[in-house]
Coordinates of C-alpha atoms in Angstrom, one line a residue:
Chain N
M48 CA -38.5 20.8 -27.0
S49 CA -38.0 19.7 -30.6
A50 CA -34.5 19.4 -31.9
R51 CA -35.1 21.7 -34.8
E52 CA -36.1 24.7 -32.7
A53 CA -33.6 27.5 -32.9
P54 CA -31.6 28.0 -29.7
T55 CA -32.5 31.8 -29.8
P56 CA -36.2 32.5 -30.1
Y57 CA -37.1 34.6 -33.2
W58 CA -39.2 37.0 -31.3
L59 CA -36.1 38.3 -29.5
G60 CA -35.2 39.9 -32.9
L61 CA -38.4 41.8 -32.9
L62 CA -37.2 44.4 -30.5
P63 CA -34.1 45.5 -32.5
A64 CA -36.2 45.3 -35.6
L65 CA -38.8 47.6 -34.0
A66 CA -36.1 50.0 -32.8
L67 CA -34.6 50.1 -36.3
L68 CA -38.0 50.9 -37.7
V69 CA -38.8 53.6 -35.2
L70 CA -35.4 55.2 -34.8
F71 CA -34.1 54.9 -38.3
L72 CA -36.7 54.3 -41.0
V73 CA -39.3 56.7 -39.6
P74 CA -36.8 59.7 -39.3
F75 CA -35.5 58.7 -42.7
G76 CA -39.0 58.9 -44.1
I77 CA -39.5 62.3 -42.5
M78 CA -36.2 63.5 -44.1
L79 CA -37.3 62.2 -47.5
A80 CA -40.6 64.1 -47.1
V81 CA -38.9 67.3 -46.0
S82 CA -36.5 67.1 -48.9
V83 CA -39.4 67.5 -51.3
A84 CA -41.2 70.0 -49.2
G85 CA -41.6 73.6 -50.3
R86 CA -39.4 76.2 -48.7
E87 CA -41.0 79.2 -47.1
A88 CA -39.1 82.5 -47.1
G89 CA -39.8 82.9 -43.4
G90 CA -37.4 80.0 -42.7
F91 CA -39.7 77.1 -42.4
F92 CA -41.3 74.8 -45.0
T93 CA -44.7 73.5 -46.1
W94 CA -45.4 69.9 -46.9
G95 CA -45.7 69.2 -50.5
F96 CA -44.0 67.8 -53.5
D97 CA -41.4 70.3 -54.8
L98 CA -38.2 69.2 -56.4
A99 CA -36.6 72.6 -56.2
S100 CA -34.2 71.5 -53.4
Y101 CA -33.0 68.6 -55.6
A102 CA -32.5 71.0 -58.4
R103 CA -30.1 73.0 -56.2
V104 CA -28.4 69.8 -55.1
F105 CA -27.5 68.8 -58.6
S106 CA -25.3 71.9 -59.1
P107 CA -21.5 72.2 -59.7
F108 CA -21.3 73.8 -56.2
V109 CA -22.7 70.8 -54.3
G110 CA -20.9 68.5 -56.7
R111 CA -17.5 70.1 -55.7
I112 CA -18.4 69.7 -52.1
L113 CA -19.3 66.1 -52.6
V114 CA -16.0 65.3 -54.3
T115 CA -14.2 67.1 -51.5
S116 CA -16.1 65.1 -48.8
V117 CA -15.5 61.8 -50.5
A118 CA -11.8 62.6 -51.0
I119 CA -11.3 63.6 -47.4
A120 CA -13.2 60.6 -46.1
L121 CA -11.4 58.2 -48.3
G122 CA -8.0 59.8 -47.5
A123 CA -8.7 59.6 -43.8
A124 CA -10.0 56.0 -44.1
I125 CA -6.9 54.9 -46.0
L126 CA -4.5 56.7 -43.6
A127 CA -6.3 55.4 -40.5
V128 CA -6.4 51.7 -41.7
A129 CA -2.8 52.0 -43.0
L130 CA -1.7 53.0 -39.5
A131 CA -4.1 50.6 -37.7
L132 CA -3.1 47.5 -39.6
P133 CA 0.6 47.2 -38.6
F134 CA -0.4 48.4 -35.1
T135 CA -3.0 45.7 -34.7
V136 CA -0.7 43.0 -36.1
I137 CA 2.0 43.9 -33.7
L138 CA -0.6 44.1 -30.9
G139 CA -1.8 40.6 -31.8
G140 CA 1.8 39.3 -31.3
M141 CA 2.0 40.7 -27.8
S142 CA 1.2 38.9 -24.6
R143 CA -2.4 38.7 -23.5
R144 CA -1.8 41.1 -20.7
A145 CA -0.1 43.7 -22.8
Q146 CA -3.0 43.4 -25.4
T147 CA -5.6 44.1 -22.7
V148 CA -3.8 47.2 -21.5
V149 CA -3.4 48.6 -25.0
L150 CA -7.0 47.8 -25.9
V151 CA -8.2 49.5 -22.7
V152 CA -6.2 52.7 -23.5
L153 CA -7.6 52.6 -27.0
L154 CA -11.2 52.3 -25.8
S155 CA -10.7 55.1 -23.4
A156 CA -9.6 57.3 -26.4
L157 CA -13.0 56.4 -27.9
S158 CA -14.6 58.1 -24.9
L159 CA -13.2 61.5 -25.9
S160 CA -15.7 63.6 -27.7
E161 CA -15.1 65.0 -31.1
V162 CA -15.1 68.5 -29.6
I163 CA -12.2 67.7 -27.2
I164 CA -10.2 66.0 -30.0
G165 CA -10.8 69.0 -32.3
F166 CA -9.7 71.6 -29.9
S167 CA -6.7 69.5 -28.7
V168 CA -5.4 69.1 -32.2
N169 CA -6.0 72.7 -32.7
T170 CA -3.9 73.7 -29.7
L171 CA -1.3 71.1 -30.5
L172 CA -0.8 72.6 -34.0
S173 CA -1.3 76.2 -33.0
Q174 CA 1.4 78.9 -33.3
T175 CA 1.5 79.9 -29.7
A176 CA 1.4 76.6 -27.9
G177 CA 1.9 74.0 -30.6
V178 CA 4.6 71.7 -32.0
G179 CA 5.8 74.6 -34.1
N180 CA 7.6 75.9 -31.0
L181 CA 9.3 72.6 -30.5
L182 CA 10.4 72.5 -34.1
A183 CA 11.7 76.1 -33.9
W184 CA 13.6 75.2 -30.7
L185 CA 15.1 72.2 -32.4
G186 CA 16.1 74.5 -35.3
L187 CA 14.0 72.8 -37.9
L188 CA 11.9 76.0 -38.2
E189 CA 13.0 79.6 -38.3
A190 CA 10.1 80.7 -36.2
P191 CA 7.1 78.9 -34.6
R192 CA 4.2 78.7 -37.0
A193 CA 0.7 77.3 -36.9
F194 CA -0.2 74.1 -38.8
T195 CA -3.9 74.7 -38.3
P196 CA -6.3 75.2 -39.9
G197 CA -5.5 73.2 -42.9
L198 CA -5.7 69.8 -44.6
F199 CA -2.9 68.4 -42.4
A200 CA -4.6 69.4 -39.2
L201 CA -7.9 68.1 -40.4
M202 CA -6.4 64.7 -41.4
T203 CA -4.6 64.5 -38.1
G204 CA -7.9 65.0 -36.2
L205 CA -9.9 62.6 -38.4
V206 CA -7.3 59.9 -38.3
Y207 CA -7.0 60.3 -34.5
L208 CA -10.8 60.0 -34.2
S209 CA -11.2 56.9 -36.4
F210 CA -8.0 55.0 -35.6
P211 CA -9.5 53.2 -32.6
Y212 CA -12.5 52.1 -34.7
A213 CA -10.1 50.7 -37.3
V214 CA -8.2 48.8 -34.7
L215 CA -11.3 47.4 -33.1
V216 CA -12.6 46.1 -36.5
L217 CA -9.2 44.6 -37.4
Y218 CA -8.4 43.1 -34.0
P219 CA -10.6 40.0 -33.9
P220 CA -9.5 38.7 -37.3
V221 CA -5.9 39.5 -36.5
A222 CA -6.2 37.6 -33.2
R223 CA -7.6 34.6 -35.1
L224 CA -4.8 34.5 -37.6
D225 CA -2.8 31.3 -37.3
P226 CA 0.7 32.4 -36.3
E227 CA 2.1 29.4 -38.1
L228 CA 1.2 30.9 -41.4
A229 CA 3.6 33.8 -40.9
Q230 CA 6.2 31.4 -39.4
A231 CA 5.9 29.2 -42.5
A232 CA 6.6 32.2 -44.7
R233 CA 9.7 32.9 -42.5
T234 CA 11.0 29.4 -43.0
M235 CA 10.5 29.8 -46.7
G236 CA 12.8 32.7 -46.9
A237 CA 10.5 35.7 -46.4
S238 CA 11.8 38.5 -44.2
P239 CA 9.4 39.8 -41.6
L240 CA 8.4 42.7 -43.9
R241 CA 7.8 40.5 -46.9
T242 CA 5.9 38.1 -44.7
F243 CA 3.6 41.0 -43.7
A244 CA 3.1 42.0 -47.3
T245 CA 2.7 38.6 -48.9
V246 CA 0.9 36.6 -46.2
T247 CA -0.6 38.8 -43.4
V248 CA -2.1 41.5 -45.6
P249 CA -3.7 39.2 -48.2
L250 CA -5.2 37.0 -45.5
L251 CA -6.7 40.1 -43.9
R252 CA -8.1 41.6 -47.2
A253 CA -11.8 41.3 -46.1
P254 CA -11.3 42.9 -42.6
I255 CA -9.1 45.6 -44.2
L256 CA -11.9 46.5 -46.6
G257 CA -14.4 46.3 -43.8
A258 CA -12.4 48.7 -41.6
T259 CA -11.9 51.1 -44.5
I260 CA -15.6 51.2 -45.3
L261 CA -16.4 51.8 -41.6
V262 CA -14.0 54.7 -41.3
F263 CA -15.0 56.1 -44.6
V264 CA -18.7 56.2 -43.7
F265 CA -17.9 57.4 -40.2
V266 CA -15.7 60.3 -41.5
L267 CA -18.2 61.2 -44.2
G268 CA -20.7 62.1 -41.5
S269 CA -18.2 64.2 -39.5
Y270 CA -19.2 67.8 -39.4
L271 CA -17.4 69.2 -36.5
L272 CA -13.7 68.6 -37.2
P273 CA -13.8 70.1 -40.7
Q274 CA -15.0 73.3 -39.2
V275 CA -12.5 73.4 -36.3
L276 CA -9.4 72.1 -38.2
G277 CA -10.1 72.7 -41.8
R278 CA -10.4 75.7 -44.1
P279 CA -13.7 76.5 -45.8
Q280 CA -12.6 74.6 -48.9
H281 CA -12.3 71.5 -46.8
W282 CA -15.8 71.7 -45.5
T283 CA -17.5 68.5 -46.1
L284 CA -21.1 68.0 -47.2
S285 CA -22.0 67.2 -43.6
V286 CA -20.8 70.7 -42.6
H287 CA -22.9 72.3 -45.3
I288 CA -25.9 70.2 -44.3
T289 CA -25.5 71.5 -40.8
D290 CA -25.1 75.0 -42.1
Q291 CA -28.2 74.9 -44.2
A292 CA -30.4 73.1 -41.5
I293 CA -29.3 75.3 -38.5
Y294 CA -28.0 78.6 -39.7
Q295 CA -29.7 79.1 -43.0
S296 CA -32.9 77.5 -41.8
N297 CA -33.3 75.7 -45.2
L298 CA -34.4 72.3 -44.0
P299 CA -35.6 71.0 -47.5
F300 CA -32.2 71.8 -49.0
A301 CA -30.4 70.3 -46.1
A302 CA -32.5 67.2 -46.3
A303 CA -32.0 66.9 -50.0
M304 CA -28.2 67.0 -49.5
A305 CA -28.4 64.4 -46.8
V306 CA -30.3 62.1 -49.1
L307 CA -27.6 62.6 -51.7
L308 CA -24.8 61.9 -49.2
L309 CA -26.6 58.7 -48.1
A310 CA -27.1 57.6 -51.7
V311 CA -23.4 58.2 -52.6
A312 CA -22.2 56.5 -49.4
L313 CA -24.4 53.4 -50.1
A314 CA -23.3 53.3 -53.8
L315 CA -19.6 53.4 -52.9
V316 CA -19.9 50.8 -50.2
G317 CA -22.0 48.6 -52.5
L318 CA -19.5 49.0 -55.3
S319 CA -16.5 48.1 -53.2
L320 CA -18.3 45.0 -51.9
L321 CA -19.2 44.0 -55.5
V322 CA -15.7 44.5 -56.7
T323 CA -14.2 42.2 -54.0
R324 CA -16.9 39.6 -54.4
E325 CA -16.2 39.4 -58.1
R326 CA -12.5 39.1 -57.5
R327 CA -13.1 36.3 -55.0
T328 CA -15.2 34.2 -57.4
G329 CA -13.0 35.2 -60.3
T330 CA -9.8 33.6 -59.0
Chain E
M62 CA 25.1 16.8 -47.1
N63 CA 26.2 18.8 -44.1
D64 CA 25.8 17.4 -40.6
L65 CA 23.7 19.2 -38.1
A66 CA 25.2 19.7 -34.6
L67 CA 23.5 20.9 -31.5
R68 CA 25.7 22.0 -28.6
D69 CA 24.2 22.2 -25.2
L70 CA 21.0 23.7 -26.6
T71 CA 18.7 25.0 -24.0
K72 CA 15.4 26.9 -24.3
R73 CA 13.7 28.2 -21.1
F74 CA 10.1 29.5 -21.0
G75 CA 10.2 31.3 -17.6
P76 CA 11.5 28.9 -15.1
V77 CA 10.7 25.8 -17.3
A78 CA 13.4 24.4 -19.5
A79 CA 11.5 23.0 -22.5
V80 CA 14.8 22.0 -24.1
D81 CA 17.4 21.2 -21.5
G82 CA 21.1 21.0 -22.6
V83 CA 20.6 19.0 -25.8
T84 CA 23.9 18.0 -27.5
L85 CA 23.4 16.0 -30.7
D86 CA 25.3 15.2 -33.9
I87 CA 22.9 14.4 -36.7
P88 CA 24.5 12.9 -39.7
G89 CA 23.6 14.4 -43.1
G90 CA 21.4 12.5 -45.6
K91 CA 19.6 10.5 -42.9
F92 CA 15.9 10.3 -41.9
I93 CA 15.7 11.1 -38.2
C94 CA 12.7 10.9 -36.0
L95 CA 12.5 13.0 -32.8
L96 CA 10.2 10.9 -30.6
G97 CA 8.7 11.6 -27.2
P98 CA 5.5 12.2 -25.3
S99 CA 3.7 15.5 -25.7
G100 CA 5.4 18.2 -23.7
C101 CA 8.8 16.6 -24.0
G102 CA 10.3 19.5 -25.9
K103 CA 10.6 17.9 -29.3
T104 CA 8.6 20.5 -31.1
T105 CA 10.6 23.3 -29.3
L106 CA 13.8 21.6 -30.4
L107 CA 12.6 21.6 -34.0
R108 CA 11.6 25.2 -33.8
L109 CA 15.0 26.1 -32.4
I110 CA 16.6 24.4 -35.3
A111 CA 14.3 26.2 -37.7
G112 CA 15.1 29.6 -36.1
L113 CA 11.5 30.2 -35.0
E114 CA 12.7 30.3 -31.3
D115 CA 15.8 31.8 -29.9
P116 CA 17.8 29.5 -27.7
S117 CA 18.5 30.6 -24.1
E118 CA 21.9 28.9 -24.3
G119 CA 23.9 26.7 -26.7
R120 CA 24.8 26.7 -30.3
I121 CA 23.5 25.2 -33.6
L122 CA 26.0 24.3 -36.2
V123 CA 25.5 23.1 -39.8
G124 CA 28.8 21.7 -41.1
D125 CA 31.3 24.1 -39.6
E126 CA 29.0 27.1 -39.7
D127 CA 27.4 28.5 -36.6
I128 CA 23.8 29.4 -37.5
T129 CA 22.6 30.1 -34.0
D130 CA 22.0 33.8 -34.6
R131 CA 20.9 33.5 -38.2
P132 CA 17.2 34.5 -38.7
A133 CA 14.7 31.9 -39.8
H134 CA 14.4 33.3 -43.3
R135 CA 18.1 33.0 -44.0
R136 CA 18.5 29.4 -43.0
D137 CA 17.2 27.8 -46.2
F138 CA 15.6 24.9 -44.4
G139 CA 12.3 23.4 -45.5
M140 CA 9.6 23.0 -42.8
V141 CA 6.2 21.4 -42.6
F142 CA 4.0 22.5 -39.8
Q143 CA 1.6 20.4 -37.8
S144 CA -1.2 22.7 -39.0
L145 CA 0.4 22.5 -42.5
A146 CA 0.2 26.3 -42.7
L147 CA -0.8 26.3 -46.3
F148 CA -1.8 29.8 -47.6
P149 CA -5.5 29.9 -48.2
H150 CA -5.2 33.0 -50.4
L151 CA -2.9 31.2 -52.9
S152 CA -3.5 28.4 -55.3
V153 CA -1.8 25.1 -54.9
G154 CA 0.8 25.9 -57.4
D155 CA 1.5 29.4 -55.9
N156 CA 1.8 27.8 -52.5
V157 CA 4.4 25.3 -53.7
A158 CA 6.3 28.1 -55.6
Y159 CA 6.1 30.6 -52.7
P160 CA 9.7 30.1 -51.7
L161 CA 10.8 30.7 -55.3
A162 CA 8.6 33.8 -55.6
I163 CA 10.3 35.2 -52.5
R164 CA 13.6 34.6 -54.1
G165 CA 12.5 36.5 -57.1
R166 CA 12.6 33.7 -59.6
P167 CA 10.7 34.3 -62.9
R168 CA 7.2 33.0 -63.3
A169 CA 8.1 30.4 -66.0
E170 CA 10.6 28.8 -63.7
R171 CA 8.2 28.9 -60.7
E172 CA 5.5 27.2 -62.7
R173 CA 7.9 24.5 -64.0
R174 CA 9.2 23.8 -60.6
A175 CA 5.7 23.7 -59.0
A176 CA 4.6 21.2 -61.6
E177 CA 7.7 19.1 -61.0
L178 CA 7.2 19.1 -57.3
L179 CA 3.5 18.3 -57.6
D180 CA 4.5 15.3 -59.8
L181 CA 7.0 14.3 -57.1
V182 CA 4.3 14.1 -54.4
R183 CA 1.9 12.5 -56.9
L184 CA -0.5 15.4 -57.4
P185 CA 0.1 16.1 -61.1
G186 CA -2.0 18.8 -62.6
M187 CA -3.3 20.2 -59.3
A188 CA -1.5 23.5 -59.5
G189 CA -4.6 25.5 -60.4
R190 CA -6.7 24.2 -57.5
R191 CA -7.5 26.2 -54.3
I192 CA -6.3 24.8 -51.0
H193 CA -9.8 24.3 -49.7
Q194 CA -10.7 22.0 -52.6
L195 CA -8.1 19.5 -51.5
S196 CA -8.5 16.5 -49.1
G197 CA -6.4 16.2 -46.0
G198 CA -4.0 13.8 -47.6
Q199 CA -3.6 16.1 -50.6
R200 CA -2.9 19.1 -48.4
Q201 CA -0.3 17.0 -46.7
R202 CA 1.4 16.4 -50.0
V203 CA 1.2 20.1 -51.0
A204 CA 2.9 21.1 -47.7
I205 CA 5.7 18.5 -48.3
A206 CA 6.2 19.8 -51.9
R207 CA 6.4 23.4 -50.6
G208 CA 8.9 22.4 -48.0
L209 CA 11.1 20.9 -50.7
A210 CA 10.8 23.7 -53.2
V211 CA 14.2 25.2 -52.8
D212 CA 16.2 21.9 -52.2
P213 CA 16.6 22.6 -48.5
S214 CA 19.7 21.4 -46.8
L215 CA 17.5 20.3 -43.9
F216 CA 13.9 19.2 -44.1
L217 CA 12.0 19.7 -40.8
L218 CA 8.5 18.2 -40.2
D219 CA 6.5 18.8 -37.1
E220 CA 4.0 16.0 -36.5
P221 CA 3.2 16.1 -40.2
L222 CA 0.9 13.1 -40.4
S223 CA -1.1 13.6 -37.1
A224 CA -4.2 15.0 -38.8
L225 CA -4.6 12.0 -41.2
D226 CA -6.7 9.0 -40.5
A227 CA -4.9 5.7 -39.6
N228 CA -4.8 4.1 -43.1
L229 CA -3.7 7.2 -44.9
R230 CA -1.1 7.9 -42.2
E231 CA 0.6 4.5 -42.7
H232 CA 0.5 5.0 -46.4
M233 CA 2.1 8.5 -46.1
Q234 CA 4.8 7.2 -43.7
V235 CA 6.0 4.8 -46.4
E236 CA 5.7 7.5 -49.1
L237 CA 7.6 10.1 -47.1
R238 CA 10.4 7.6 -46.4
Q239 CA 10.6 6.7 -50.1
L240 CA 10.7 10.3 -51.1
Q241 CA 13.5 11.0 -48.6
T242 CA 15.5 8.0 -49.9
R243 CA 15.1 9.3 -53.4
L244 CA 16.1 12.9 -52.6
G245 CA 18.7 12.2 -49.9
V246 CA 17.7 15.3 -48.0
T247 CA 18.5 15.3 -44.3
T248 CA 15.1 15.0 -42.7
L249 CA 14.1 15.5 -39.1
V250 CA 10.5 14.5 -38.2
V251 CA 8.9 15.2 -34.8
T252 CA 6.4 12.6 -33.8
H253 CA 4.8 11.2 -30.7
D254 CA 3.9 7.9 -32.5
Q255 CA 6.6 5.3 -31.8
K256 CA 5.3 3.1 -34.6
E257 CA 5.7 6.0 -37.1
A258 CA 9.2 6.6 -35.9
L259 CA 10.2 2.9 -36.1
T260 CA 8.6 2.7 -39.6
M261 CA 10.4 5.7 -41.1
A262 CA 13.6 6.5 -39.4
D263 CA 17.3 5.7 -39.9
L264 CA 17.8 7.1 -36.5
V265 CA 15.4 7.6 -33.6
I266 CA 16.1 10.3 -31.0
V267 CA 14.0 9.7 -27.9
M268 CA 13.3 12.7 -25.8
D269 CA 11.7 13.2 -22.4
K270 CA 11.6 16.3 -20.1
G271 CA 13.6 18.4 -22.5
R272 CA 16.5 15.9 -22.6
V273 CA 17.7 13.3 -25.1
Q274 CA 17.2 9.9 -23.5
Q275 CA 18.6 7.8 -26.3
M276 CA 19.6 8.1 -29.9
G277 CA 20.0 5.0 -32.1
A278 CA 18.7 2.9 -35.0
P279 CA 15.1 1.9 -34.5
M280 CA 15.8 -1.8 -33.7
E281 CA 18.6 -0.7 -31.4
V282 CA 16.3 1.6 -29.4
Y283 CA 13.7 -1.1 -29.3
R284 CA 15.9 -4.0 -28.4
D285 CA 18.4 -2.2 -26.2
P286 CA 16.7 0.7 -24.4
A287 CA 19.1 2.9 -22.5
N288 CA 16.8 3.5 -19.6
A289 CA 13.4 2.7 -18.1
F290 CA 11.7 5.6 -19.9
V291 CA 12.8 4.5 -23.3
A292 CA 11.9 0.9 -22.5
G293 CA 8.4 2.0 -21.5
F294 CA 7.9 4.5 -24.2
I295 CA 9.0 2.5 -27.2
G296 CA 6.7 -0.4 -27.9
S297 CA 5.0 -2.1 -24.9
S298 CA 7.4 -3.4 -22.4
N299 CA 7.0 -5.4 -19.2
L300 CA 8.9 -3.6 -16.5
L301 CA 9.6 -5.7 -13.4
L302 CA 11.1 -4.6 -10.2
A303 CA 14.0 -6.9 -9.3
T304 CA 17.3 -7.2 -7.5
L305 CA 20.5 -7.8 -9.4
L306 CA 22.6 -10.2 -7.4
D307 CA 25.5 -10.5 -9.8
R308 CA 26.1 -10.3 -13.6
T309 CA 24.2 -13.5 -14.2
T310 CA 21.5 -13.7 -11.6
V311 CA 18.5 -11.5 -10.8
E312 CA 15.8 -12.1 -8.2
V313 CA 12.2 -11.4 -9.1
A314 CA 9.4 -11.9 -6.6
G315 CA 11.6 -14.2 -4.5
R316 CA 12.6 -16.3 -7.5
R317 CA 16.1 -16.4 -8.9
I318 CA 16.4 -16.2 -12.6
L319 CA 19.6 -16.8 -14.5
L320 CA 20.4 -14.3 -17.2
S321 CA 21.7 -15.5 -20.5
P322 CA 24.9 -14.1 -21.9
E323 CA 22.9 -12.2 -24.6
D324 CA 20.9 -10.3 -22.0
R325 CA 22.0 -6.7 -21.5
V326 CA 22.9 -5.6 -18.0
K327 CA 23.1 -1.8 -17.6
A328 CA 22.9 -1.5 -13.9
E329 CA 25.0 -2.2 -10.8
P330 CA 24.0 -5.0 -8.4
G331 CA 21.1 -3.9 -6.3
P332 CA 17.5 -2.9 -7.0
V333 CA 17.0 -2.8 -10.8
L334 CA 14.2 -2.9 -13.4
L335 CA 13.9 -5.7 -15.9
S336 CA 12.5 -4.8 -19.2
V337 CA 11.1 -7.7 -21.2
R338 CA 9.3 -7.3 -24.5
P339 CA 5.9 -9.2 -24.6
E340 CA 7.2 -11.3 -27.5
D341 CA 10.1 -12.5 -25.3
V342 CA 7.9 -13.8 -22.6
R343 CA 7.4 -17.6 -22.8
L344 CA 5.4 -20.2 -20.9
A345 CA 7.7 -22.7 -19.3
P346 CA 7.6 -25.6 -16.9
E347 CA 9.7 -23.6 -14.4
G348 CA 9.7 -19.9 -13.7
L349 CA 7.7 -16.9 -12.4
L350 CA 4.2 -17.8 -11.3
A351 CA 1.4 -15.8 -12.9
R352 CA -2.3 -16.1 -13.6
V353 CA -3.9 -15.5 -17.0
T354 CA -6.5 -12.7 -16.7
F355 CA -7.3 -12.2 -20.3
V356 CA -6.7 -13.7 -23.7
R357 CA -6.8 -11.3 -26.7
D358 CA -6.9 -12.8 -30.2
L359 CA -5.6 -10.2 -32.5
G360 CA -5.5 -12.3 -35.6
E361 CA -1.8 -11.8 -36.4
S362 CA -0.9 -12.6 -32.8
V363 CA -2.3 -13.8 -29.5
Q364 CA -1.9 -11.6 -26.4
L365 CA -2.0 -13.0 -22.9
V366 CA -2.6 -10.5 -20.1
L367 CA -1.1 -11.9 -16.9
D368 CA -1.2 -11.1 -13.3
Q369 CA 2.2 -11.7 -11.8
G370 CA 2.0 -11.0 -8.1
G371 CA -0.3 -8.0 -8.5
R372 CA 1.6 -6.6 -11.5
E373 CA 0.2 -6.7 -15.0
M374 CA 2.3 -8.3 -17.7
T375 CA 1.6 -9.1 -21.3
A376 CA 2.9 -11.9 -23.4
L377 CA 2.7 -12.1 -27.2
F378 CA 2.6 -15.3 -29.3
A379 CA 2.3 -16.1 -32.9
P380 CA -1.0 -17.8 -33.6
R381 CA 0.7 -21.1 -34.3
D382 CA 2.5 -21.0 -31.0
R383 CA -0.7 -20.2 -29.1
P384 CA -0.4 -21.7 -25.6
A385 CA -3.1 -23.9 -24.3
A386 CA -3.9 -21.5 -21.4
N387 CA -7.3 -20.1 -20.5
V388 CA -8.4 -17.3 -18.3
G389 CA -7.8 -18.2 -14.7
D390 CA -5.0 -20.7 -15.4
E391 CA -1.8 -20.6 -13.4
V392 CA 1.2 -20.5 -15.6
R393 CA 5.0 -20.3 -15.3
L394 CA 6.9 -17.6 -17.2
A395 CA 10.4 -17.6 -18.6
F396 CA 12.2 -15.1 -20.8
A397 CA 13.7 -15.7 -24.1
P398 CA 17.6 -15.5 -24.2
G399 CA 18.6 -12.0 -25.1
G400 CA 15.1 -10.6 -24.3
V401 CA 15.9 -9.1 -20.9
V402 CA 17.4 -5.7 -20.4
V403 CA 18.5 -4.9 -16.8
L404 CA 18.1 -1.2 -16.2
R405 CA 18.7 1.2 -13.4
P406 CA 15.3 1.8 -11.7

């Protein structure tokens, strides 16, 4: 065997490449084709090249939904990462054993389906069985009230759903952080909180951005929780895509909105990567 | 300069005492080396002083003030870590000025002080560089400058030179010592390298198994080791099993040897250990019988490896005193007056 041969044979990569092609690129191609297909009144479509669906996509109505979707996804991503970051840093300082236990619990939370999380949060925040009763009992509320549906309930559900992913993205770089860096800051007069702000967070800038992007994209595709926990004005583009595709039987319009969603998501992710790269070479 | 005092300081990790009842008085303004083999507790002791570990028992005092319960960030000590712990996200200047930024000093003052400190460690004009653009020796200097940024009352260094290659390390030892002499800051350096300790220190504290074995000036520790561990750890020493008959006579391998008045006797009559430095071993017409097993020409000195009744001994000579002995020759050994320390086994 020659020394220059790669330890992993290249053909091993063919299988995932093929899977990507068949399972992602082909359906995406079909979706692109459907998005320019002509709509039939009967509920189906005919292949062709008709930009009518795109004309509907570029309307103030869809624009408003898009802005709502991006705002909700961004808000959920920032909240989830803001909670996950201190959580993960504290986790990283615990004993190996405790870390394993916490990570296992976290992974088991991942196994819960979106449906279960949605209805659990719904029950938890409901008028009859929810925390409103507890607050009323404590005297903080005059009478039990529901906190769902609404933006608060929706954010709670989305953050619950995406928190484990944020922790899992942040955990490896946090575990690799040299503890002496934070200790050095302590010996130089920084309190634990200032050490976190001036050393730990800047060192984790790339993973923080990575986790935020992951959760953002993940939440952008969420279509169940906005329906269960949100009011109609909180419905994301994904909800409307589902609505159009399944209930309105308007597949071309649904496909065109999906293409828009994908384009916006890619553009935002690309932009954030570009901004951080420029900052890195700039300083 | 305030003196540092440790009172019965103990740190246990589970059942293991890494630092075991250490009581020390460290005079201010001195350069002190904490010396010992790896795992002897010297780094833990340094971290206790820095406030990075909480002692299981005991007190730490600076001057008359008890600082045992003061958190690390309120102790105002400077510390250099073994990994250096420079911040990769900050420039060299911002690293050095970090302690000032934490104290809310204005930017102009921070920049002036960083430039001053970088001049001090002979890295002028490097403030704008990134950490990864520096060589190992330059990073070392940046870490030292950062540790000195707020004029600490105590400067702690944990194996600061261990990552450098041999030449650079010797150079930095001298430089660090000169810097300390100039600034007069009480400096406590952890090292496992006895040469480094002897080169730099006013005072050497030898540790083993979590306890202080001896504290003294380098030559004192070298010439007059308190026990067999110190004798074996500092420099190379010939340790011979012997019997002390009275204050002036020992018996080694069936031969009686008269001790000179300058030899130090630190044991009661009975079984003892003789510690003799290689440079104090002489060839003589009368004395211990030994066979030469190896001759090592080191240029600055000649080393004879000897087999003395199954024990290996070494003798060191200046080249001009080179004995006319070859491998396989039988020789007789005597010890220079004052070169023998009689220790408890």
